[in-house]
Short mmCIF file of N, CA, C and O in Angstrom, two decimals:
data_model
loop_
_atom_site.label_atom_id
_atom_site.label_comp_id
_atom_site.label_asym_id
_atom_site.label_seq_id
_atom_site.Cartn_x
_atom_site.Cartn_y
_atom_site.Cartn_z
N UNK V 193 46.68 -70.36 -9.49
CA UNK V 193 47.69 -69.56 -10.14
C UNK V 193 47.05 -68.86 -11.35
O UNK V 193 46.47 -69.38 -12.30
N UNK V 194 47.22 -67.95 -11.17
CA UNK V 194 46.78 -66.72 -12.68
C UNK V 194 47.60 -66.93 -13.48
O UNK V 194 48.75 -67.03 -13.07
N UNK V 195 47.28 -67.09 -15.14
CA UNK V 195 47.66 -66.70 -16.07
C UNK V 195 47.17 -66.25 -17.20
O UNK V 195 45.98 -66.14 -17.48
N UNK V 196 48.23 -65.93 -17.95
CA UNK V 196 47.93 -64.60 -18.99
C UNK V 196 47.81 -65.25 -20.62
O UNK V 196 48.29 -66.39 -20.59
N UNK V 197 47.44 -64.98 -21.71
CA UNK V 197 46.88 -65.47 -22.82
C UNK V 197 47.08 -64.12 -23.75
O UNK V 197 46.46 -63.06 -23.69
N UNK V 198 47.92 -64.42 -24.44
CA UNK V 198 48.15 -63.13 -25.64
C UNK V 198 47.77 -63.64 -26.75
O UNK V 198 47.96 -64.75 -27.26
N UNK V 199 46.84 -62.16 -27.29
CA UNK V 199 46.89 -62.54 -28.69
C UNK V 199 47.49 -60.58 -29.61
O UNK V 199 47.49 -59.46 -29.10
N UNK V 200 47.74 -60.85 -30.47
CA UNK V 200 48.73 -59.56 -31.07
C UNK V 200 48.35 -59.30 -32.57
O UNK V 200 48.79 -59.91 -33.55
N UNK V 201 47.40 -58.19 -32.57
CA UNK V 201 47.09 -57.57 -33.81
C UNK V 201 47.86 -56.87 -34.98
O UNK V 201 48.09 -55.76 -34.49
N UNK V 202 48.29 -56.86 -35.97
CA UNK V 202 49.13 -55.88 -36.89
C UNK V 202 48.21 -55.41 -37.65
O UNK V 202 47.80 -56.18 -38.52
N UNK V 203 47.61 -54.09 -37.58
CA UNK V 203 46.94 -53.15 -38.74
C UNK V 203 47.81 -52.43 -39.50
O UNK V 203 48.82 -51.79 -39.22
N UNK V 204 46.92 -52.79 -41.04
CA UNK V 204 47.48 -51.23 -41.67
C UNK V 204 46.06 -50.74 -42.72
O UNK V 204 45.15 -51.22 -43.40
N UNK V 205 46.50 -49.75 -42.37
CA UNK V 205 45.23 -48.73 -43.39
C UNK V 205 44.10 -48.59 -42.38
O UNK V 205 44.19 -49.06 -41.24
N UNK V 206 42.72 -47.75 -42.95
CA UNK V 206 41.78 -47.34 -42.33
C UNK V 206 40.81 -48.38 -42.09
O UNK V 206 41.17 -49.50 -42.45
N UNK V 207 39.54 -48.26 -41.51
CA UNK V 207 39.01 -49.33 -40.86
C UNK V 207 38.12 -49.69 -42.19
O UNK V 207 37.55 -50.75 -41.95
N UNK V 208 37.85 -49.30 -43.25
CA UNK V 208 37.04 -49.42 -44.01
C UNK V 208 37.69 -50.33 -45.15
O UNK V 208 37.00 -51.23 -45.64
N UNK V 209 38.66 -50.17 -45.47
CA UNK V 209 39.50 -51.21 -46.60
C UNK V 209 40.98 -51.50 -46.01
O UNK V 209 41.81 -51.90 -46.82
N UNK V 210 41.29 -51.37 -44.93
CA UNK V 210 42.26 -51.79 -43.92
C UNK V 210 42.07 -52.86 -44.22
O UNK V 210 41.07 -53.34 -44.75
N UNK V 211 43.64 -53.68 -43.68
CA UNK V 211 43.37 -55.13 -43.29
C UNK V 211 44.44 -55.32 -42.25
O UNK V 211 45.30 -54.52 -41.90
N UNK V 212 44.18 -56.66 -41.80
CA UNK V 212 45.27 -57.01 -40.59
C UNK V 212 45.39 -58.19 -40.44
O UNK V 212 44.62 -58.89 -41.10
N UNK V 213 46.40 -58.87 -39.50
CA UNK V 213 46.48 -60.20 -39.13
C UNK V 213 46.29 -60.11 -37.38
O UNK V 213 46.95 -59.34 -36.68
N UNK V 214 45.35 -60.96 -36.91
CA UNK V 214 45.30 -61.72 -35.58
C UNK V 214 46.28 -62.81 -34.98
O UNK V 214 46.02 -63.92 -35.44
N UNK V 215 47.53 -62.80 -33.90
CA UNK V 215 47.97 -63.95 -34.07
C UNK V 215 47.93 -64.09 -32.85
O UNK V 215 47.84 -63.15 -32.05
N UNK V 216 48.01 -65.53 -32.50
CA UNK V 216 47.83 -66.12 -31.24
C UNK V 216 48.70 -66.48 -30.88
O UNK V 216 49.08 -67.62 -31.16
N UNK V 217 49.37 -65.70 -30.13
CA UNK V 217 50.66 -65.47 -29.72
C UNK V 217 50.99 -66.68 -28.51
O UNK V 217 51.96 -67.41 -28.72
N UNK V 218 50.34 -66.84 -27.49
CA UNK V 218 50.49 -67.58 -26.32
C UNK V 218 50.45 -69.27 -26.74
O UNK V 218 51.45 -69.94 -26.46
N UNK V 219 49.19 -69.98 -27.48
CA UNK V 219 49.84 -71.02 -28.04
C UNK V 219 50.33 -71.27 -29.49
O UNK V 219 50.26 -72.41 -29.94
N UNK V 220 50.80 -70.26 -30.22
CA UNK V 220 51.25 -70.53 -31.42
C UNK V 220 50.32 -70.78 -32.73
O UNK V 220 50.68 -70.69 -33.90
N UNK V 221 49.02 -71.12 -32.21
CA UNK V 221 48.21 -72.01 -32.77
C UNK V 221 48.59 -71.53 -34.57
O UNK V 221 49.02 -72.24 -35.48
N UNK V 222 48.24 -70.12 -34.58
CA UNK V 222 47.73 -69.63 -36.08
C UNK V 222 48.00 -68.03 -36.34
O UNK V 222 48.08 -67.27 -35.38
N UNK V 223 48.09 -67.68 -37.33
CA UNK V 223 47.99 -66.18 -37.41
C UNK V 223 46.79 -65.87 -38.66
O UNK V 223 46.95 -66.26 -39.82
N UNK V 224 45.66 -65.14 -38.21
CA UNK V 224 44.30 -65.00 -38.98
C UNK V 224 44.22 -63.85 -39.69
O UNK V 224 44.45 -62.77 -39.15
N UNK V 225 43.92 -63.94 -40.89
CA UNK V 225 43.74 -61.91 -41.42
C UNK V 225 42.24 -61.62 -41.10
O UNK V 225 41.48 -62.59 -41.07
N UNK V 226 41.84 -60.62 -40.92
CA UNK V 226 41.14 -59.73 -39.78
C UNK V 226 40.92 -58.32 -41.19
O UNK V 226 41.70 -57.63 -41.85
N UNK V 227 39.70 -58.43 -41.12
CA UNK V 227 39.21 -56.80 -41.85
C UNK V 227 37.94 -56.70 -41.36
O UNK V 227 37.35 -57.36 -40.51
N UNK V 228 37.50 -55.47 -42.23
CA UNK V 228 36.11 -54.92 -42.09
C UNK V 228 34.96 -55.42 -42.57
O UNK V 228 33.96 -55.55 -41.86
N UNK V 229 34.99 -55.76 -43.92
CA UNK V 229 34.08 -56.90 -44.68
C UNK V 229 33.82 -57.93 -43.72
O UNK V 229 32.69 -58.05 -43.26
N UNK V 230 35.02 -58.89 -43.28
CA UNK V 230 34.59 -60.08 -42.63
C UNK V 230 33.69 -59.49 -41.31
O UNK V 230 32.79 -60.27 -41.00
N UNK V 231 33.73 -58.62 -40.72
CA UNK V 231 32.92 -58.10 -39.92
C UNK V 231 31.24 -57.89 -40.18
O UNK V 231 30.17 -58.43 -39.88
N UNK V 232 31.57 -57.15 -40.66
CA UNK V 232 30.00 -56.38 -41.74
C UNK V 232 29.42 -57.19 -42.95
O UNK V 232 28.32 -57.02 -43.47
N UNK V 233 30.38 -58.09 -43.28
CA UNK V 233 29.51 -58.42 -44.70
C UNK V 233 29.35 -59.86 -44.56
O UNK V 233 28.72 -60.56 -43.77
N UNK V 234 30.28 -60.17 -45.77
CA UNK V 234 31.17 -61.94 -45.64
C UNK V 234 32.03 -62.02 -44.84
O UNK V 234 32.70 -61.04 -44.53
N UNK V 235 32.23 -63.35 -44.28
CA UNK V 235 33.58 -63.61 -43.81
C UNK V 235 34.97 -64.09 -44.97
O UNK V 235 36.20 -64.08 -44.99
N UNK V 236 34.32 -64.31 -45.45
CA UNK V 236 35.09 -64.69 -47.41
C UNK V 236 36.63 -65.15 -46.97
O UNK V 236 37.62 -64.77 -47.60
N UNK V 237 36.70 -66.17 -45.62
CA UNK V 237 37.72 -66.81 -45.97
C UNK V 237 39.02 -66.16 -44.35
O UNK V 237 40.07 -66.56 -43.86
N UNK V 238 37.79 -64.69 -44.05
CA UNK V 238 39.15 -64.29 -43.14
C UNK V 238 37.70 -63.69 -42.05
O UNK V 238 36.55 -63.36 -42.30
N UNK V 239 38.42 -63.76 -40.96
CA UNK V 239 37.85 -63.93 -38.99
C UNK V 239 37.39 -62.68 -39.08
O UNK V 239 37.32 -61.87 -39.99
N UNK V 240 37.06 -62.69 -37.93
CA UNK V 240 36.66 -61.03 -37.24
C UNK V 240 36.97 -61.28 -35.67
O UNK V 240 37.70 -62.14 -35.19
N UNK V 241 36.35 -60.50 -35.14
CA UNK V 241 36.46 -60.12 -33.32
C UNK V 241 35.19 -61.15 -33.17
O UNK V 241 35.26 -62.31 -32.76
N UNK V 242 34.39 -60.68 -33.46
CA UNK V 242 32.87 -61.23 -32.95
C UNK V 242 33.04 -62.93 -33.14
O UNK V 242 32.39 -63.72 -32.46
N UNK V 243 34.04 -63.35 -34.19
CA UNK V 243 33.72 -64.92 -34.35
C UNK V 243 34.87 -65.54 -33.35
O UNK V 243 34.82 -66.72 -33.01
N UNK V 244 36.08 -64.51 -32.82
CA UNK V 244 37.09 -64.81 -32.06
C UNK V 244 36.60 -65.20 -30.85
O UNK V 244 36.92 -66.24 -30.27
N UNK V 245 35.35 -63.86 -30.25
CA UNK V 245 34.67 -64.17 -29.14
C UNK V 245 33.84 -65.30 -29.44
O UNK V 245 33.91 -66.25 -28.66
N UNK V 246 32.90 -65.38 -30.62
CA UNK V 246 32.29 -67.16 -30.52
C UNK V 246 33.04 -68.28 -29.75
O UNK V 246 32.74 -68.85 -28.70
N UNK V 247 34.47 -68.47 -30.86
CA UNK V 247 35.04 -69.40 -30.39
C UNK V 247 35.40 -69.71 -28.66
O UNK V 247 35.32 -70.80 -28.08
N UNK V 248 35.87 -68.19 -27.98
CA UNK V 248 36.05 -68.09 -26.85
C UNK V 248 34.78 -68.54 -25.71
O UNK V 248 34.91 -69.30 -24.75
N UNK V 249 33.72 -67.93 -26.10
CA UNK V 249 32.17 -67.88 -25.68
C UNK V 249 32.51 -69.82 -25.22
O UNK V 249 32.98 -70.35 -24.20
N UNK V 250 31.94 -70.47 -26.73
CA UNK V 250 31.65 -71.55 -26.70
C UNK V 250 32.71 -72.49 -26.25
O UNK V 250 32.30 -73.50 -25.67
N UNK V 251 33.99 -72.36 -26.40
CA UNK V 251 34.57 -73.36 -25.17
C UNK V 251 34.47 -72.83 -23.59
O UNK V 251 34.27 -73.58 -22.63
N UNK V 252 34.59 -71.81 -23.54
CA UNK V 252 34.16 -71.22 -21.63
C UNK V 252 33.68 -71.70 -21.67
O UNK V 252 34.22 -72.80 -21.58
N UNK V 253 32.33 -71.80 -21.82
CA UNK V 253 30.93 -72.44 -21.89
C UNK V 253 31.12 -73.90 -21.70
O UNK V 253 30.68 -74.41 -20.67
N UNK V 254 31.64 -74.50 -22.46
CA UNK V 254 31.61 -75.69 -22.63
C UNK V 254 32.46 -76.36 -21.39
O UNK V 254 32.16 -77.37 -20.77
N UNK V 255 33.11 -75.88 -21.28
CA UNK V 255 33.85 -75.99 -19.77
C UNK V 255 33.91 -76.24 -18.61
O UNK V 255 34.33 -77.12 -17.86
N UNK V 256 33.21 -74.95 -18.57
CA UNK V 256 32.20 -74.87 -17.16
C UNK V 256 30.83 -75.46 -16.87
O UNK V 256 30.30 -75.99 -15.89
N UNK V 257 30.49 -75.15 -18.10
CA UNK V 257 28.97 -76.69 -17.63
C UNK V 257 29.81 -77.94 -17.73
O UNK V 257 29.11 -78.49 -16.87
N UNK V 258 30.64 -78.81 -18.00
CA UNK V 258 31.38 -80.09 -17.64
C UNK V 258 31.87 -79.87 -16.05
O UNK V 258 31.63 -80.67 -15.14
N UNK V 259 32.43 -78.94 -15.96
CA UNK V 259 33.33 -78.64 -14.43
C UNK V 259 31.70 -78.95 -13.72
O UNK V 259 31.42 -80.06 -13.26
N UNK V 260 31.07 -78.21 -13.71
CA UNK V 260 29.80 -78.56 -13.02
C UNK V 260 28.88 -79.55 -12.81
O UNK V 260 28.19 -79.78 -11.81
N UNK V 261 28.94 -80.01 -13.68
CA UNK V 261 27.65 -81.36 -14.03
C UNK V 261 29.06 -82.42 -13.23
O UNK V 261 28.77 -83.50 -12.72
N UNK V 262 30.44 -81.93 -13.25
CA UNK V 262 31.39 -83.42 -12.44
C UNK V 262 31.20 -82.84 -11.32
O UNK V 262 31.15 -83.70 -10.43
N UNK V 263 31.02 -81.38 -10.77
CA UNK V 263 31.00 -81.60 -9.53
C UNK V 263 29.65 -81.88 -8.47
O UNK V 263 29.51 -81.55 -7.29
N UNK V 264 28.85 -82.53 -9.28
CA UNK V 264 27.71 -83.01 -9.20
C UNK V 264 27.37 -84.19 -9.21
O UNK V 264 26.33 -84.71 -8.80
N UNK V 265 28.53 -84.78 -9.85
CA UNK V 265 28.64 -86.34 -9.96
C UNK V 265 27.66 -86.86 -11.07
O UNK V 265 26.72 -87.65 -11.08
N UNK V 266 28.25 -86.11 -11.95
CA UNK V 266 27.65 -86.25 -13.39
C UNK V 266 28.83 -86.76 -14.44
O UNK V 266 29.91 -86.18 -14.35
N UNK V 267 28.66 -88.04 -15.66
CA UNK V 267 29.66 -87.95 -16.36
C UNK V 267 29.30 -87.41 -17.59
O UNK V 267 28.61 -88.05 -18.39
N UNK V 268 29.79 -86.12 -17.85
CA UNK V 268 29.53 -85.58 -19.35
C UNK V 268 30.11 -87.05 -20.29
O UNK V 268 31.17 -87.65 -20.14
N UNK V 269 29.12 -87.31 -21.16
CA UNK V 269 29.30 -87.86 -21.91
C UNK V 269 30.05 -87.03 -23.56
O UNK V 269 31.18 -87.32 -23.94
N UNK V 270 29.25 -86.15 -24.21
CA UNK V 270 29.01 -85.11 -24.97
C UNK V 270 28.93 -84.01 -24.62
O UNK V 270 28.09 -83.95 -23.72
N UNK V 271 29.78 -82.07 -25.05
CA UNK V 271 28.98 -81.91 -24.86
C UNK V 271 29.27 -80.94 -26.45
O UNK V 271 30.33 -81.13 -27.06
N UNK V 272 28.58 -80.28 -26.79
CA UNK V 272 28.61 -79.52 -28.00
C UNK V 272 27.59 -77.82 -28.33
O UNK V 272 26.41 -77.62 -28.62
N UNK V 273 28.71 -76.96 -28.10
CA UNK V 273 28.43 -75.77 -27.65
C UNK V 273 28.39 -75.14 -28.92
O UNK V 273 29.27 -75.65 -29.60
N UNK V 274 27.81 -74.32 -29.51
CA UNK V 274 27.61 -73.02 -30.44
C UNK V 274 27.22 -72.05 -29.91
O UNK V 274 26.29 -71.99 -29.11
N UNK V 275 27.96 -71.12 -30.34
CA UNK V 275 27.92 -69.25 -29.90
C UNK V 275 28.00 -68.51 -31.05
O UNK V 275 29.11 -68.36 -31.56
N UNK V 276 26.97 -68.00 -31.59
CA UNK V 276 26.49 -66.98 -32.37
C UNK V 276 26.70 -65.62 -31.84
O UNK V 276 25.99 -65.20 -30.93
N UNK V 277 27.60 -64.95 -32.34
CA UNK V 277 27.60 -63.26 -31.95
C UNK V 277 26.93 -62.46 -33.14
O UNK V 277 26.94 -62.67 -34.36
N UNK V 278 26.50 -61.70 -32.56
CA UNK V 278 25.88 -60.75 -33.61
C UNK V 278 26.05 -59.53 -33.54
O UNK V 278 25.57 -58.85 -32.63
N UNK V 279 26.83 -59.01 -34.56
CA UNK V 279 27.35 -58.03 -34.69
C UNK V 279 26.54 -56.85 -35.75
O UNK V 279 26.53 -56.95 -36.97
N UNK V 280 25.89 -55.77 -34.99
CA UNK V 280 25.48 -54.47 -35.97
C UNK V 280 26.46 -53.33 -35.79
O UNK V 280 26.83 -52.71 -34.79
N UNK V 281 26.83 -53.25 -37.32
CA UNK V 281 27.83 -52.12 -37.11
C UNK V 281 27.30 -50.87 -36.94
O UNK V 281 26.52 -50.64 -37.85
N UNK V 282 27.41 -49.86 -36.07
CA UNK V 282 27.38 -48.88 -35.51
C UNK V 282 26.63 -48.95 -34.22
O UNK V 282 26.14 -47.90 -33.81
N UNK V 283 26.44 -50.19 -33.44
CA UNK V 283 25.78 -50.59 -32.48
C UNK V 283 27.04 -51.45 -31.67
O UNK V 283 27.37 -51.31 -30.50
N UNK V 284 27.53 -52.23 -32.54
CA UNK V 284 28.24 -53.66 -31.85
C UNK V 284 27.78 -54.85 -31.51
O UNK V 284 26.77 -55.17 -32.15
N UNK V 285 28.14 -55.59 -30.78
CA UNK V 285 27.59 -57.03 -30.25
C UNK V 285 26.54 -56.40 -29.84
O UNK V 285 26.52 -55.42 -29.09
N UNK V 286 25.20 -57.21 -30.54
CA UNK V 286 23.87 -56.83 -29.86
C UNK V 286 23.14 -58.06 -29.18
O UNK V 286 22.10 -58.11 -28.52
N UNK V 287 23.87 -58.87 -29.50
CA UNK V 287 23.64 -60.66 -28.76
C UNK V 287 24.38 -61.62 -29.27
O UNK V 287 25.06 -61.60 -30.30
N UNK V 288 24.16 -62.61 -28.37
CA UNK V 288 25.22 -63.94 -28.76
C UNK V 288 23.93 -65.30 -28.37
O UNK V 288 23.70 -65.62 -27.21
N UNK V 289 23.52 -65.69 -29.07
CA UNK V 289 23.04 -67.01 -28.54
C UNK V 289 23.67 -67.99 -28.74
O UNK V 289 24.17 -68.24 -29.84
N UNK V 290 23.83 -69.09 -27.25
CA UNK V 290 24.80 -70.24 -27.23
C UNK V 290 23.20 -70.92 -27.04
O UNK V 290 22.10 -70.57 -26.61
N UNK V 291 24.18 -72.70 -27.94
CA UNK V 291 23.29 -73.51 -28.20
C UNK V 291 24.24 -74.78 -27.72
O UNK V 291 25.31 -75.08 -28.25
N UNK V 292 23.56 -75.52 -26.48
CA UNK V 292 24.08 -76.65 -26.42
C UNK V 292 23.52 -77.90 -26.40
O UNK V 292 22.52 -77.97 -25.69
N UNK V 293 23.91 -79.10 -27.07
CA UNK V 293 23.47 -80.22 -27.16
C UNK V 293 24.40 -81.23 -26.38
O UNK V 293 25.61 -81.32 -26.62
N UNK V 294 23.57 -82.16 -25.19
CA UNK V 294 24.37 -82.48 -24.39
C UNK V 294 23.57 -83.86 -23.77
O UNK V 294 22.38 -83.95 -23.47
N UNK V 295 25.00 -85.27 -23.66
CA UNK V 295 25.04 -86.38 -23.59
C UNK V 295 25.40 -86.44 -21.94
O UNK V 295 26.53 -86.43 -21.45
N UNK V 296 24.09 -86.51 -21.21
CA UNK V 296 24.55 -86.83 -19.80
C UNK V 296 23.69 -88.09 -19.08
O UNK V 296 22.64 -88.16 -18.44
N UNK V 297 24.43 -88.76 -19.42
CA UNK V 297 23.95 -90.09 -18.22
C UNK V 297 22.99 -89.89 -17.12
O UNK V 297 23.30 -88.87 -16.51
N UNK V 298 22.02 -90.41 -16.67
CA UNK V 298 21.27 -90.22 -15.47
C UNK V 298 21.23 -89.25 -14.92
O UNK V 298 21.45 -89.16 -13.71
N UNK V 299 20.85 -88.00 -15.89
CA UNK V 299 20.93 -86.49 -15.43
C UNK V 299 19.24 -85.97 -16.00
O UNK V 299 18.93 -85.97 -17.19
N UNK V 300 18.33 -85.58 -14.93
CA UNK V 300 17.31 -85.53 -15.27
C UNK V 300 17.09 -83.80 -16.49
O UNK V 300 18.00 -82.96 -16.51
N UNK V 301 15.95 -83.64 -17.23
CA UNK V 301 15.50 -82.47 -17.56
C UNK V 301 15.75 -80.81 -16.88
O UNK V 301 16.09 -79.67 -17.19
N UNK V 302 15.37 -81.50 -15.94
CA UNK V 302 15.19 -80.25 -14.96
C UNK V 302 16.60 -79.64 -14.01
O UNK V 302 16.89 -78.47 -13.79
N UNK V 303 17.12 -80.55 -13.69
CA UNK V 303 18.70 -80.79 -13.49
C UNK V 303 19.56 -80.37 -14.34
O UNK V 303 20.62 -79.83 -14.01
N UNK V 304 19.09 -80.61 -15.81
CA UNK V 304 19.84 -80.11 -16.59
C UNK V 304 20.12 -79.23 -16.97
O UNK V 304 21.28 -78.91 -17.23
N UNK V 305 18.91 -78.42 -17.15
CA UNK V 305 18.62 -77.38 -17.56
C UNK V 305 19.18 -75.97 -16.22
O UNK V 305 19.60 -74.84 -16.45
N UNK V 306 19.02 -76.51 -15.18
CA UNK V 306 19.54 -75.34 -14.17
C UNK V 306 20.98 -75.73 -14.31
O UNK V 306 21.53 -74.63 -14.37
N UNK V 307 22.06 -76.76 -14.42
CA UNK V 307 23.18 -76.74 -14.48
C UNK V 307 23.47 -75.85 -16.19
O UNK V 307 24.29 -74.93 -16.25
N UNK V 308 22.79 -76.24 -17.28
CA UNK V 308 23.10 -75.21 -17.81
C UNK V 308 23.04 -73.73 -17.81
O UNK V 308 23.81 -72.92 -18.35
N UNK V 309 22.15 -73.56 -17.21
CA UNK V 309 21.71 -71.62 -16.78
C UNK V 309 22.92 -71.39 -15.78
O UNK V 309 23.51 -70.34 -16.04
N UNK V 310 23.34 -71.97 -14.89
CA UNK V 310 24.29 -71.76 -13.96
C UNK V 310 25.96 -71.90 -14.73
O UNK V 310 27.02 -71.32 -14.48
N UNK V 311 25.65 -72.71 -15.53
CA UNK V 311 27.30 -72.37 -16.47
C UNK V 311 27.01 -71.17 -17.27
O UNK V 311 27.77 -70.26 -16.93
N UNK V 312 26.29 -70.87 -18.12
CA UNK V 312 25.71 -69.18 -18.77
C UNK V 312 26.39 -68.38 -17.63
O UNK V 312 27.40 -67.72 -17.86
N UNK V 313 25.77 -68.45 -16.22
CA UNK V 313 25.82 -67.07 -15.58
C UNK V 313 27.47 -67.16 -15.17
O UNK V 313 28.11 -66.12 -15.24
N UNK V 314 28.12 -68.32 -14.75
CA UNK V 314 29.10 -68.53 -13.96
C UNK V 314 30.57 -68.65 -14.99
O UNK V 314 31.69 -68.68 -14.48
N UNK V 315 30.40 -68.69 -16.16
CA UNK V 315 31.73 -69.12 -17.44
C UNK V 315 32.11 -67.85 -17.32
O UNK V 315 31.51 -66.80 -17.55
N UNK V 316 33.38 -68.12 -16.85
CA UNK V 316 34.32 -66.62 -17.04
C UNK V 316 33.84 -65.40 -18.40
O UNK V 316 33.53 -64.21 -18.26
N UNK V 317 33.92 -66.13 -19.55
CA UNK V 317 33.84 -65.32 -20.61
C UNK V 317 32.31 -64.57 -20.24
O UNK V 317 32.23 -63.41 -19.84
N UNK V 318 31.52 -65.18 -20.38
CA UNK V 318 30.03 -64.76 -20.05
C UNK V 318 29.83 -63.77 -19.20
O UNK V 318 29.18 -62.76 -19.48
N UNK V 319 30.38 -64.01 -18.05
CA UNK V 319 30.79 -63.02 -17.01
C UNK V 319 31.55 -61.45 -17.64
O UNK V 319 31.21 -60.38 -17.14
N UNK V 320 32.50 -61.52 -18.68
CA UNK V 320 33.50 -60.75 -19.23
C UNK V 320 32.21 -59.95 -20.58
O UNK V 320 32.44 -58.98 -21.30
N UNK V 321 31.07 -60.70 -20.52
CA UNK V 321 30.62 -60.34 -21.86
C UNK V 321 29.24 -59.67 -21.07
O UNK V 321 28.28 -59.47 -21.81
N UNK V 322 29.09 -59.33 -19.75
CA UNK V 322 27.88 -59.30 -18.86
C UNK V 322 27.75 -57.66 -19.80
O UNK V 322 26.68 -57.66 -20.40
N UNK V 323 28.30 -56.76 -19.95
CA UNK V 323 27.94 -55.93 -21.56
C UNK V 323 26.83 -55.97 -22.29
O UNK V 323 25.87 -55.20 -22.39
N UNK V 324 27.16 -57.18 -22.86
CA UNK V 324 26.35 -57.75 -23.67
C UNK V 324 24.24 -57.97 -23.08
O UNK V 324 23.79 -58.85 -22.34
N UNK V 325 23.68 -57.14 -23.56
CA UNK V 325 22.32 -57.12 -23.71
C UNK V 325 21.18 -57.93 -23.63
O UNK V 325 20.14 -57.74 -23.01
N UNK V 326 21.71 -59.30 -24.66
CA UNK V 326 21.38 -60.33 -25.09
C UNK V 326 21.82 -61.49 -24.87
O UNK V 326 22.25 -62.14 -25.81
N UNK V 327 21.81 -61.92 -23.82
CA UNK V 327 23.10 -63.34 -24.36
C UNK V 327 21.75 -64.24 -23.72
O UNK V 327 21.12 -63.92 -22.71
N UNK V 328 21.48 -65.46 -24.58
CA UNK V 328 20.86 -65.99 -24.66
C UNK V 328 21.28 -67.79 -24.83
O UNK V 328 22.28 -68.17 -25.43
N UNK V 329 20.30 -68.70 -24.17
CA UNK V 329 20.68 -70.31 -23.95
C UNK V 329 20.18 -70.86 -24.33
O UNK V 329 19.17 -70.94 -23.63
N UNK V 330 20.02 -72.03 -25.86
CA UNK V 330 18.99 -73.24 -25.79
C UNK V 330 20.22 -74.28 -25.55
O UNK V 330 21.28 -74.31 -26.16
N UNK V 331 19.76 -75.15 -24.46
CA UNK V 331 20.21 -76.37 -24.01
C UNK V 331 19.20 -77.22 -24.24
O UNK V 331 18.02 -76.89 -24.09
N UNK V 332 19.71 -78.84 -24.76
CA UNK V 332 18.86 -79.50 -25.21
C UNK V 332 20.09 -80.81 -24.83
O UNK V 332 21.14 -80.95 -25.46
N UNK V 333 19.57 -81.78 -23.50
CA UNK V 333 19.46 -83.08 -23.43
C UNK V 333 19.15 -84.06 -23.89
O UNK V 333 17.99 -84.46 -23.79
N UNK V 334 20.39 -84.96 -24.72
CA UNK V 334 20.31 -85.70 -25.69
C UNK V 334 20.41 -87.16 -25.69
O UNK V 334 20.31 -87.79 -26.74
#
C-alpha cells in the first residue's frame, strides 16, 4: 500500500533575509524555522533543506541495510548512520557522504561491506537523490 508524507512550508520575505517555518505535517512531530543563513552560513539554532534531507538520507539508509542484512539472516545488532549534505550555494547539493558504524553478529567483512553498497544503491531516498553527483559510503563493522 502507498502512502503519502507531508511536510508544509510558510515563507515570508526574499530569499536573502526571508524566513520561514517547516512543519511536519503528517506526524505532527515539530514545526522548524527555515532561512538562508542556516543554509549558507550557520545553522544558529534553525534547519535548512540539506539537513532535512540528512535526516531523511540517514534513516532510509539505515533501514534498508537492516531490511537486508534480515533478509539474509543477519541480526542487526547496531546500526548508526550519518549523512552529511553539502550544500554550495549557487551550485546546490554537491555531495552527501553517509557514514555507517555497524554491530552485526557473524557477518563477515566482505559480506558486509556489499550489503552496505547494496543499501546505498537500493534506499528509496538514495534512489530519489540519484541527482546527486557525489553520494558517497564509509561503512565500518564493529
Amino acid at each position: 500500500m502507498a502512502t503519502t508524507r507531508t511536510a508544509k512550508t510558510h515563507w515570508e520575505g526574499n530569499l536573502m533575509e526571508g524566513k520561514g517555518t517547516v512543519a511536519l505535517e503528517s506526524s505532527k512531530v515539530g514545526t522548524y524555522d527555515v532561512n538562508w543563513p542556516a543554509r549558507a552560513e550557520q545553522p544558529n539554532g534553525t534547519t535548512s533543506p540539506e539537513e532535512l534531507i540528512a535526516a531523511a538520507h540517514s534513516s532510509c539508509y539505515s533501514m534498508a541495510f537492516s531490511h537486508g542484512l534480515a533478509g539474509k539472516g543477519y541480526t542487526v545488532e547496531t546500526l548508526d548512520t550519518r549523512a552529511d549534505v553539502t550544500f554550495q550555494p549557487g551550485e546546490g547539493i554537491t555531495g552527501i557522504v553517509l557514514t555507517v558504524k555497524a554491530r552485526v553478529p557473524g557477518l563477515s567483512e566482505e559480506d558486509f561491506q556489499a550489503a552496505a553498497q547494496d543499501a546505498k544503491a537500493n534506499c528509496p531516498v538514495s534512489q530519489a537523490l540519484a541527482g546527486v553527483k557525489n553520494i558517497t559510503l564509509a561503512a565500518e563493522l564493529v
